[in-house]
Coordinates of C-alpha atoms in Angstrom, one line a residue:
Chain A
X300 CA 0.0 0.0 0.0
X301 CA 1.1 3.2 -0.9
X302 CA 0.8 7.0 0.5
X303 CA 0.2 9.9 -1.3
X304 CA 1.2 13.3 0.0
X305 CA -0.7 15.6 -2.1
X306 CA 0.1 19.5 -2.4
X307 CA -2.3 21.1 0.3
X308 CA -2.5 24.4 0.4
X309 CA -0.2 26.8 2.9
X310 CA -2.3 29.3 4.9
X311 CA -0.1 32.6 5.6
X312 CA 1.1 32.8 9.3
X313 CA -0.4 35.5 11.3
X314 CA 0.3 36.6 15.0
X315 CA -1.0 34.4 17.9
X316 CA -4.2 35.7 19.2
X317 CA -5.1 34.5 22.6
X318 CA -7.8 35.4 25.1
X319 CA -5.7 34.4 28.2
X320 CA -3.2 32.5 29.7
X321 CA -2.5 29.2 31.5
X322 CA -0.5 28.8 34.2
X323 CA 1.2 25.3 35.6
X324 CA 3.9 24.9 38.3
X325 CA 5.8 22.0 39.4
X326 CA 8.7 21.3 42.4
X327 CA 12.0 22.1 41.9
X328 CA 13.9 19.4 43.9
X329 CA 15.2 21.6 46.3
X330 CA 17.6 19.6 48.0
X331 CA 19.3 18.5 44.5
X332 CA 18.8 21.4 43.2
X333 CA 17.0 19.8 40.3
X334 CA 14.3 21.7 38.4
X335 CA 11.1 19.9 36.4
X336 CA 11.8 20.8 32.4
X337 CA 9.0 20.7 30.2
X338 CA 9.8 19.5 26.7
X339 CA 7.7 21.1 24.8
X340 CA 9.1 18.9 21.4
X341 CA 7.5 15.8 23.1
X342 CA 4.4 17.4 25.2
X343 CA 3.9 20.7 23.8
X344 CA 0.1 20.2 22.9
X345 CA -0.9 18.6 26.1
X346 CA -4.9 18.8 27.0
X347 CA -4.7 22.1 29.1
X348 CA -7.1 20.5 31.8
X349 CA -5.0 17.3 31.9
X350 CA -1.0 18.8 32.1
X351 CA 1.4 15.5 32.4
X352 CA 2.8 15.0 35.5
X353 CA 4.3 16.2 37.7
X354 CA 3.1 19.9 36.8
X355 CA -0.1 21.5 38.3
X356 CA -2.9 23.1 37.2
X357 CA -3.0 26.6 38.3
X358 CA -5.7 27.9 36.6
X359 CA -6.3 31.0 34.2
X360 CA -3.7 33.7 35.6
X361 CA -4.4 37.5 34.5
X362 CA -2.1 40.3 34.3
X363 CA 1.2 38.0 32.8
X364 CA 3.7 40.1 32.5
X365 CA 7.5 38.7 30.9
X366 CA 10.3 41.3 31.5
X367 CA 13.6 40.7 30.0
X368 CA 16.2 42.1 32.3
X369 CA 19.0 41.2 30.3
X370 CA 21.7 44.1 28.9
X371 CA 23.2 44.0 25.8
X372 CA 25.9 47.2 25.6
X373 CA 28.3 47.8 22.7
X374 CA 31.7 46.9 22.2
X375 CA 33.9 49.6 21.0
X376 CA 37.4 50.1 20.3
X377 CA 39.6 52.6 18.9
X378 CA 39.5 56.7 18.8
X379 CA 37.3 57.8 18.1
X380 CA 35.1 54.4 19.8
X381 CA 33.7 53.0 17.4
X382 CA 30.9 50.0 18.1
X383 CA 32.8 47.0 16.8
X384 CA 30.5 44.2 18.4
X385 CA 28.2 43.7 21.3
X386 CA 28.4 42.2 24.6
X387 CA 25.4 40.9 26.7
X388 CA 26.5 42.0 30.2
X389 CA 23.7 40.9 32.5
X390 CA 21.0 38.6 31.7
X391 CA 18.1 38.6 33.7
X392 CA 13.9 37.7 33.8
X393 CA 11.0 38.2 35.6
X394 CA 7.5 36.9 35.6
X395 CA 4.4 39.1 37.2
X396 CA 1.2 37.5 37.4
X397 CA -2.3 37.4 39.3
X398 CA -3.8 33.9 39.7
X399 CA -7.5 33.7 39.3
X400 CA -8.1 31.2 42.4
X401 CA -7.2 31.2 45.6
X402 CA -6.0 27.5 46.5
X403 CA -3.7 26.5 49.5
X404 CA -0.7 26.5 46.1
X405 CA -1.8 29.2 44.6
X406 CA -1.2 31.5 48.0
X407 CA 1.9 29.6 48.7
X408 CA 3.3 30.7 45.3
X409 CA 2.1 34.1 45.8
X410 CA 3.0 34.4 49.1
X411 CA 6.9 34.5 48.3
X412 CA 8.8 32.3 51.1
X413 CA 7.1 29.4 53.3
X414 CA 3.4 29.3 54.4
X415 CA 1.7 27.9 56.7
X416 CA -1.3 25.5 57.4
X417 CA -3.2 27.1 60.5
X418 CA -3.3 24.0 62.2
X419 CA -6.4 23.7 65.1
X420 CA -5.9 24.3 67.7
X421 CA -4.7 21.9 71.2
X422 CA -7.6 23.6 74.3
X423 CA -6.1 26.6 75.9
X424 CA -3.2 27.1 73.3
X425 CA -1.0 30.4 73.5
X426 CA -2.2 33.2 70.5
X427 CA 0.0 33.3 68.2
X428 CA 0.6 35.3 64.4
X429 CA 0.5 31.7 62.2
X430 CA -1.6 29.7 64.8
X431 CA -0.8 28.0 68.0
X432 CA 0.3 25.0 68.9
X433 CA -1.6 22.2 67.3
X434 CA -3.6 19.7 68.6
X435 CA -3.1 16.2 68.6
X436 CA -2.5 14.3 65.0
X437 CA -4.4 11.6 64.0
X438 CA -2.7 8.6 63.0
X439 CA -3.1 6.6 60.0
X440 CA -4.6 3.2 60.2
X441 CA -2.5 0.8 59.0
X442 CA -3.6 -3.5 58.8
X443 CA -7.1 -2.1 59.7
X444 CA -10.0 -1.5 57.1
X445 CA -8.5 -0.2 54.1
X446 CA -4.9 0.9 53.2
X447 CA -5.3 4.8 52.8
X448 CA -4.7 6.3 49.2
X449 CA -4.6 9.4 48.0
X450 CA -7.8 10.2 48.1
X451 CA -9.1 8.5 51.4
X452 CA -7.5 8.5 54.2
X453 CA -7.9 5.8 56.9
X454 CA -8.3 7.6 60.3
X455 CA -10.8 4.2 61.8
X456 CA -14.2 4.9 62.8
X457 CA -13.4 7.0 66.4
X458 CA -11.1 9.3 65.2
X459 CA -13.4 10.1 61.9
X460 CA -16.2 11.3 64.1
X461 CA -13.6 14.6 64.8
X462 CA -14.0 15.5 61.1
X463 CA -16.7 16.9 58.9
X464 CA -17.8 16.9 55.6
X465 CA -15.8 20.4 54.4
X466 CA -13.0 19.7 56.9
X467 CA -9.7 20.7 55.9
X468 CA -6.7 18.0 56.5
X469 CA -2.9 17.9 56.1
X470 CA -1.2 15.2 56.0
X471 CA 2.8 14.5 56.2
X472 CA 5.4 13.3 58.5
X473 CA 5.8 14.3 61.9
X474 CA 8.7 17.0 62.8
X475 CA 11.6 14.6 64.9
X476 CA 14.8 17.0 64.6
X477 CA 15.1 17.2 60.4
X478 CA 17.2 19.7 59.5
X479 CA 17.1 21.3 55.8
X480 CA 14.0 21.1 53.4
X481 CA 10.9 19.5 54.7
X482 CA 7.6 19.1 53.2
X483 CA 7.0 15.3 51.8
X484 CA 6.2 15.3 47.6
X485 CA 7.3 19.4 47.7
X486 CA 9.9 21.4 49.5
X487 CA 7.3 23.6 51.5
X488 CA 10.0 25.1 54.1
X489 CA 13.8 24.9 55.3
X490 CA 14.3 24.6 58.8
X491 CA 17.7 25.8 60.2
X492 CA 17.6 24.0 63.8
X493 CA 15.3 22.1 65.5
X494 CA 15.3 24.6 68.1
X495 CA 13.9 27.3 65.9
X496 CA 10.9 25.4 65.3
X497 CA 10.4 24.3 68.9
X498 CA 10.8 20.4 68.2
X499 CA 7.2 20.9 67.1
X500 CA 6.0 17.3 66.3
X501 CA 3.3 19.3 64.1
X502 CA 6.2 21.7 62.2
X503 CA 6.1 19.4 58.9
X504 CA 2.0 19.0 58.9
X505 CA 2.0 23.0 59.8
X506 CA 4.0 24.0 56.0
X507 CA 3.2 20.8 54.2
X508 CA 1.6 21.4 51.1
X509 CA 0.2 18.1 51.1
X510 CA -3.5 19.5 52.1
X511 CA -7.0 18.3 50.9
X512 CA -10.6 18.8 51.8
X513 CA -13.0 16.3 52.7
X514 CA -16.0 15.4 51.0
X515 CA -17.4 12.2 52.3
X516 CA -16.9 10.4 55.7
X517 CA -17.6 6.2 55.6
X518 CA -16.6 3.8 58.0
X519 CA -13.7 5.3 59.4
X520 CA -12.1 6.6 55.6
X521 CA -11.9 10.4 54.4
X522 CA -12.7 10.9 51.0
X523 CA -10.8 13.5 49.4
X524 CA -12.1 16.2 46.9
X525 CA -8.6 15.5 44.7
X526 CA -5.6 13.6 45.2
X527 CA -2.6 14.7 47.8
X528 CA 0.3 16.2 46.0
X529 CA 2.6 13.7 47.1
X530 CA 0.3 10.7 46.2
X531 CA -0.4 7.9 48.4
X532 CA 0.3 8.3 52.3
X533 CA 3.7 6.8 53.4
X534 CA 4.2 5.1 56.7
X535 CA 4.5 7.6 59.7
X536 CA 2.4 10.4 58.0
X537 CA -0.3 11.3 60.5
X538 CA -3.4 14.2 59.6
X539 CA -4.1 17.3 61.5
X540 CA -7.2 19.5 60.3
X541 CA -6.5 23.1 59.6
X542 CA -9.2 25.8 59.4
X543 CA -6.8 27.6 56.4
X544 CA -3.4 29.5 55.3
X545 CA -1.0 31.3 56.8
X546 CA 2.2 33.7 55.5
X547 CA 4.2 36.5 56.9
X548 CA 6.3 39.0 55.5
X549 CA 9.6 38.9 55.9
X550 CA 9.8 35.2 56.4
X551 CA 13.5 33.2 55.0
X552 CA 12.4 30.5 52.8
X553 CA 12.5 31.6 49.3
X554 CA 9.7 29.5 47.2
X555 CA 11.0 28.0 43.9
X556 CA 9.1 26.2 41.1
X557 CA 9.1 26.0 38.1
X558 CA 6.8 27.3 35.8
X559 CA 5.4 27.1 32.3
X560 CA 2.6 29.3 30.8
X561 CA 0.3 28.7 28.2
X562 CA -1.1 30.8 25.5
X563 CA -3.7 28.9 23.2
X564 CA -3.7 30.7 20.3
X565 CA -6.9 31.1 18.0
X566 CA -5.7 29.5 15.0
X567 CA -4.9 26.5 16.7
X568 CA -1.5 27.5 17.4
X569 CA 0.0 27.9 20.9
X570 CA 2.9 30.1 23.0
X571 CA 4.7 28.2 25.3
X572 CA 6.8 29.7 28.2
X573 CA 8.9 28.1 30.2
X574 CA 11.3 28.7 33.1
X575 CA 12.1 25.4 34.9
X576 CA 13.8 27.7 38.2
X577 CA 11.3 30.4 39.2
X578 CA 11.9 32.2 42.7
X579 CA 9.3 34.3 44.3
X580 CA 10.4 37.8 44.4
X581 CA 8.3 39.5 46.3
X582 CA 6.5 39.2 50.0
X583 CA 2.2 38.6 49.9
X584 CA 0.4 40.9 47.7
X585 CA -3.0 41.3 46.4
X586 CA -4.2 43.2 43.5
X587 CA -7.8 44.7 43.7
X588 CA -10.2 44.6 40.9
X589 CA -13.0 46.9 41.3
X590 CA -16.4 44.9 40.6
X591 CA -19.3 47.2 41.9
X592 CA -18.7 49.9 44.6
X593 CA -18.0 48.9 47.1
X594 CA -17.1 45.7 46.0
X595 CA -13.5 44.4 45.2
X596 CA -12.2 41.2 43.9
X597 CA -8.8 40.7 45.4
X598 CA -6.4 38.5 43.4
X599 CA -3.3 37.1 44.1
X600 CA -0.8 38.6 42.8
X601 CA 2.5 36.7 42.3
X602 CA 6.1 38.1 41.0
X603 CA 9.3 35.6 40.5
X604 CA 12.6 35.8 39.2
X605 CA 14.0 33.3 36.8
X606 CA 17.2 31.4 37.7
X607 CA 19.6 29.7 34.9
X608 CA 19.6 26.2 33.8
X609 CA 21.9 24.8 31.5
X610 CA 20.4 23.4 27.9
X611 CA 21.7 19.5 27.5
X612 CA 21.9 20.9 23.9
X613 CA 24.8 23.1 23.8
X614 CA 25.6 24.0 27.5
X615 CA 24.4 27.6 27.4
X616 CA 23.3 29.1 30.4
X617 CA 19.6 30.4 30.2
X618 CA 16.7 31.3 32.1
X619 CA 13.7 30.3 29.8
X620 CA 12.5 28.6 26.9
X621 CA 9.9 30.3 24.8
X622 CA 8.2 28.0 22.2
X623 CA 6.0 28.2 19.4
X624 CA 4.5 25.6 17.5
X625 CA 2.0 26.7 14.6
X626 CA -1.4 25.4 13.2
X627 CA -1.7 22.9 10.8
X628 CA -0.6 23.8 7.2
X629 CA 0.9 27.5 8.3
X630 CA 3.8 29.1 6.4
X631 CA 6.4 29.4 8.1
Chain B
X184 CA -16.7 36.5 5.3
X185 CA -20.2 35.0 4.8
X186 CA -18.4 31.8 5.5
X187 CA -17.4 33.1 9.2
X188 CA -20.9 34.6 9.2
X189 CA -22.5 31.2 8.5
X190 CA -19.8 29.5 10.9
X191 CA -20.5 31.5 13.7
X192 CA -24.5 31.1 13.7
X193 CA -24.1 26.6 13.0
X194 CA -22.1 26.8 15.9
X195 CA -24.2 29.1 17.9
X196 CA -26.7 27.4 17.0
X197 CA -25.9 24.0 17.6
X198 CA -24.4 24.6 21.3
X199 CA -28.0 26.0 22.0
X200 CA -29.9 23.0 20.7
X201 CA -27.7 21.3 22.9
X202 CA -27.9 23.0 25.7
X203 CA -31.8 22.9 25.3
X204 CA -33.5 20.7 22.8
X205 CA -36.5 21.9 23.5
X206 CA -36.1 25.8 22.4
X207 CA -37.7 25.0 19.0
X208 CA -39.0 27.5 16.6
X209 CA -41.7 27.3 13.6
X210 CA -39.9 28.9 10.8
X211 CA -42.2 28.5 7.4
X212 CA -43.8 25.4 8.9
X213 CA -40.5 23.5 10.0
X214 CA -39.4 23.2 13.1
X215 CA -36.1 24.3 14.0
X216 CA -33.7 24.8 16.8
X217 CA -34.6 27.9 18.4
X218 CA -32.1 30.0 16.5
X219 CA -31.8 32.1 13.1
X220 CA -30.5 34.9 11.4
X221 CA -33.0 37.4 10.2
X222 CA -31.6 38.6 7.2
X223 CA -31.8 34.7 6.1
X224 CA -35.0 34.8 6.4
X225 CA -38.1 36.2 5.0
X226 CA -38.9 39.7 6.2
X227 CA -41.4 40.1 8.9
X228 CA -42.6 42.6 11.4
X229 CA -43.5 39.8 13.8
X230 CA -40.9 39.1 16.8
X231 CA -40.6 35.1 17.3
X232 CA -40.4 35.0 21.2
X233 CA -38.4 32.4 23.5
X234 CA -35.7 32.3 20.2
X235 CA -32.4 33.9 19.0
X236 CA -32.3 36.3 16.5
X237 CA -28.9 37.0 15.0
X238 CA -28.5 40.0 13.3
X239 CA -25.0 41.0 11.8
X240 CA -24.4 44.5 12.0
X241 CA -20.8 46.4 12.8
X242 CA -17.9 45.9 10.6
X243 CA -14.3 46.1 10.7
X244 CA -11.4 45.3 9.0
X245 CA -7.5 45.4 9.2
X246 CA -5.4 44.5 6.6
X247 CA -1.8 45.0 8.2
X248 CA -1.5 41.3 8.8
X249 CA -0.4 39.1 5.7
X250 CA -4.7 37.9 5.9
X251 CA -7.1 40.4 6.0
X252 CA -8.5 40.1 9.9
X253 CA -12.5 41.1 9.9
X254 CA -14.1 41.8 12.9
X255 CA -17.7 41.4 12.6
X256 CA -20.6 42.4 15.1
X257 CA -23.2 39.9 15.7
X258 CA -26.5 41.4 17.5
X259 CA -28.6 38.1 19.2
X260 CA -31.8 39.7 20.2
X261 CA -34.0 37.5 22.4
X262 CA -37.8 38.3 24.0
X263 CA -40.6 36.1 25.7
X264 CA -43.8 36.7 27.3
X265 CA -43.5 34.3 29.7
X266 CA -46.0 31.0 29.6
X267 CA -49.2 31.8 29.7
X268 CA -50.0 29.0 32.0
X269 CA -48.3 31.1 34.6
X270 CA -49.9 34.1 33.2
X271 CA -46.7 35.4 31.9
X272 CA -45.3 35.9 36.0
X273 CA -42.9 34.0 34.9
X274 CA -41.0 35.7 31.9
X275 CA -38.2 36.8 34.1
X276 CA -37.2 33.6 34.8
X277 CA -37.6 32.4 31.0
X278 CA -35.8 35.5 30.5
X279 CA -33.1 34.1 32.8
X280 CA -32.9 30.9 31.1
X281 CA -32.1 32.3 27.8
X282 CA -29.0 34.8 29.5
X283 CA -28.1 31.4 30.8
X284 CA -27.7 29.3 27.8
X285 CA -26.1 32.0 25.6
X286 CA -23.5 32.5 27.9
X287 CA -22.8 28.9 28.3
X288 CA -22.6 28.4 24.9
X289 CA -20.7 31.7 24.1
X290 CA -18.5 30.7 26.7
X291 CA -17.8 27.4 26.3
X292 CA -14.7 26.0 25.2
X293 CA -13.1 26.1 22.5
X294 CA -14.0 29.8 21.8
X295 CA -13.1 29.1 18.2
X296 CA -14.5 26.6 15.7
X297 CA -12.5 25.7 12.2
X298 CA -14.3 28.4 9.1
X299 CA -16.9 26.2 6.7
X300 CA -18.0 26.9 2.9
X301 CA -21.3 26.7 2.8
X302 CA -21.9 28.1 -0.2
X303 CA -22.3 24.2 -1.8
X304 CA -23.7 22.4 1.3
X305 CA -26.8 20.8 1.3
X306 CA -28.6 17.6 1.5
X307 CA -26.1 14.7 1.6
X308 CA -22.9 17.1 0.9
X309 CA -20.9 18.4 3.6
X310 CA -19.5 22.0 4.1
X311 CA -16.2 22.4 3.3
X312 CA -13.7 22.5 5.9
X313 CA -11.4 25.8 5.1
X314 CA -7.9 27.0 6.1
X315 CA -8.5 29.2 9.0
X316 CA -10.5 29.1 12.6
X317 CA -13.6 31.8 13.7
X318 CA -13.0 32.9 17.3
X319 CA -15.1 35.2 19.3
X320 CA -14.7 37.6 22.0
X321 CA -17.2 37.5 25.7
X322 CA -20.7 38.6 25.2
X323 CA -21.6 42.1 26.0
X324 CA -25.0 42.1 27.7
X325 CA -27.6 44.4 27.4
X326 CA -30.1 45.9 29.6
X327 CA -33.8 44.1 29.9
X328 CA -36.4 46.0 28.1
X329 CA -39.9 45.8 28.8
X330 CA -42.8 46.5 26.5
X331 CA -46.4 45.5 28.2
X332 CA -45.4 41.9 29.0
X333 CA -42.7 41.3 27.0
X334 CA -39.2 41.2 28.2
X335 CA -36.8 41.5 25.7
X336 CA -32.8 41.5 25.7
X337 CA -29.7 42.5 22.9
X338 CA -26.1 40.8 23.6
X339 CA -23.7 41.5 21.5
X340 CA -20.5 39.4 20.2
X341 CA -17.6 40.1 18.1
X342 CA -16.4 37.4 16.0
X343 CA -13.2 37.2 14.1
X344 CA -12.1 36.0 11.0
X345 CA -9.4 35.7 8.9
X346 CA -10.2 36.6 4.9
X347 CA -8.3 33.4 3.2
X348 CA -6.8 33.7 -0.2
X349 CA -9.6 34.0 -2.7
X350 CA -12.2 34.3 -0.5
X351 CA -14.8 36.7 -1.1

């Protein structure tokens, strides 16, 4: 059997028209210092409501702003100077954006260094800024009923009676003395002593970004809205409820992801952007959107600062990837 | 740019019918999904109520781009008089129904649909897929009018289209 290629006809190439863009994250491995690239040769057109793993859905994002830092100044020799060649003496990028949603990861990118679960509650608890001490964990269940996944969680039938349809869980590793990055599935926070966190058996649960909301309760098992981050539950990881999100300004921890940004072009075509190390650059901030006086919608607003990466390719140090793949039967 | 102009309204169309099967109208004693395009039609002074009417009315276009790029305004006018077995207390709500399902299908994705040709469709052939896509922007709403006990409301949409080679 034979194929045919006939001579279809070449539409002219026009600009990319887009209505909005799409943001994704996904870890950086902090403690290698390993970013998540996106190869946009083998995965570029990728269902925008099903991105391949490990990157997250962020949502529509408003306001995307790319500026290019980076200098080029001339060259010159002799006298009188004369501009003989250029030199690029600084390279630098930024991204600006405001997120449309406000989930626990869209705060925590936004927020611009660690953030934290507020944890309920133990009776009688000292006030404090990012929540006081914690109450007791629940444990896992473990050779009773069914193994826990994640999206149920096997707390056994007593302990379940202390949650609620709408009740909001973490669930990770209890603090014993780790020193460095912590956070199981994604580096939520570095801690520099044990002391400076108190030896809080809760720290871990208290930053993790391993959160979910429960939707159904049934013999003993939390059902999950959607799956944790870091997948199923390992051994050890205990839940504690939270009643929302915490972050400070002025805090260490500097968040890093990495990002890639979506513009679905009209045609059929589509604008990728890329920058596998992005570092928050800036403490909380909102933006306000005026809807109806008095009312305000308040977005998040996020700004980060790209870090270099080298390209397997040909070893140049960059900080992003822009990429552009056409519509069927474009000139190009 | 009749092609985008018949693209636009199929699709339009279509996501209404099925978002609602039942918003049928009588159009010269066939019934239809409840959506047309007046100047497609036979000229009338009556107002067919709890349908779409699609009228095409500004135009722009900018040739800086290597294809022409029209912008075209498309007028959907909509009234009812509410059901008379609720003597008509219920037109807001019918009223309601039909903001509804235009935005959802306005707003649904993809907001762009590949152009047709027409021009030789009919029964048995096919339209004629072309080169280029028709996208659209949001839906401007306008205010509720009231005559007596009609309510009636015009959104408006811009649609785009690229002019393809030889296309007229």
């Amino acid at each position: 059997m034979s194929t045919t290629t006939t001579g279809a006809g070449v539409v002219a190439s026009v600009a990319p028209v887009t209505r909005r863009v799409r943001a994704y994250f996904a870890p950086v491995n902090r403690l290698a210092g390993v970013p998540t690239l996106f190869d946009a040769a083998q995965l570029g057109r990728f269902d925008l409501h099903a991105p391949p793993a490990p990157w997250i859905d962020m949502g529509w994002v408003s306001g995307f702003t790319r500026k290019c830092g980076t200098k080029v100044d001339a060259l010159r020799a002799g006298a009188p100077a004369i501009t003989v060649g250029q030199v690029r003496t600084g390279v630098e990028a930024t991204v600006s954006l405001a997120f449309e949603t406000w989930g626990k990861l869209q705060v925590t990118l936004a927020s611009g260094s660690q953030q934290t679960n507020l944890l309920t509650t133990a009776a009688g608890a000292t006030p404090n800024g990012s929540g006081g001490v914690a109450a007791a964990p629940v444990p896992l269940l473990t050779g009773t009923g069914p193994a826990s996944t994640a999206t149920s969680l096997n707390v056994g039938a007593a302990a379940a009676a202390g949650f609620s349809v709408g009740s909001l869980v973490a669930v990770d590793i209890d603090y014993t003395g780790q020193l460095g990055y912590v956070g199981t599935g994604i580096s939520s926070a570095y801690v520099q002593t044990a002391n400076a966190v108190g030896g809080d058996i809760n720290y871990v649960r208290r930053v993790t970004l391993n959160v979910g909301v429960v939707v159904a309760i049934s013999a003993g098992v939390l059902e999950l809205a959607s799956p944790l981050p870091a997948g199923v539950p390992t051994a050890g990881m205990q839940v504690s409820q939270l009643v929302g999100f915490c972050d400070r300004e002025g805090a260490s921890f500097f968040q890093e992801w990495s990002g890639l940004f979506v513009m679905p072009g009209a045609q059929g075509d589509r604008v990728l952007v890329h920058y596998p190390r992005l570092q928050a650059m800036q403490g909380s901030t909102e933006t306000e959107e005026a809807l109806a006086a008095p009312l305000e919608s308040i977005r998040l607003a996020g700004a980060f600062r790209a870090l270099p990466v080298k390209d397997a390719n040909d070893g140049e140090t960059v900080l992003c990837f822009r990429s552009y793949l056409p519509a069927v039967l474009r000139g190009v | 740019m009749q092609n985008a102009k018949d693209t636009f309204y199929v699709t339009l169309q279509s996501r209404l019918a099925a978002l609602n099967p039942a918003r049928t109208i009588v159009v010269r004693g066939v019934v239809r999904p409840g959506t047309l395009v007046e100047e497609n039609e036979l000229p009338s002074a009556a107002v067919p109520v709890d349908a779409f009417r699609l009228q095409w009315t500004g135009l722009q276009a900018n040739s800086a781009g290597p294809l022409p790029l029209v912008a075209m305004e498309c007028s959907i006018q909509y009234a009812t008089d509410g059901s008379s077995g609720n003597g008509s207390m219920d037109r807001g709500r019918l009223l309601s129904a039909m903001d509804a399902e235009l935005a959802a299908a306005l707003g649904a994705e993809p907001h762009m649909v590949p152009k047709m040709n027409y021009a030789a469709a009919g029964a048995g052939i096919a339209a004629t897929p072309m080169g280029t896509n028709v996208f659209w922007a949001d839906p401007v709403f306008g205010a509720a009018t009231a005559v007596d006990e009609r309510l009636e409301r015009t959104s408006t949409v811009q649609v785009f289209a690229y002019q393809e080679a030889g296309e007229l």
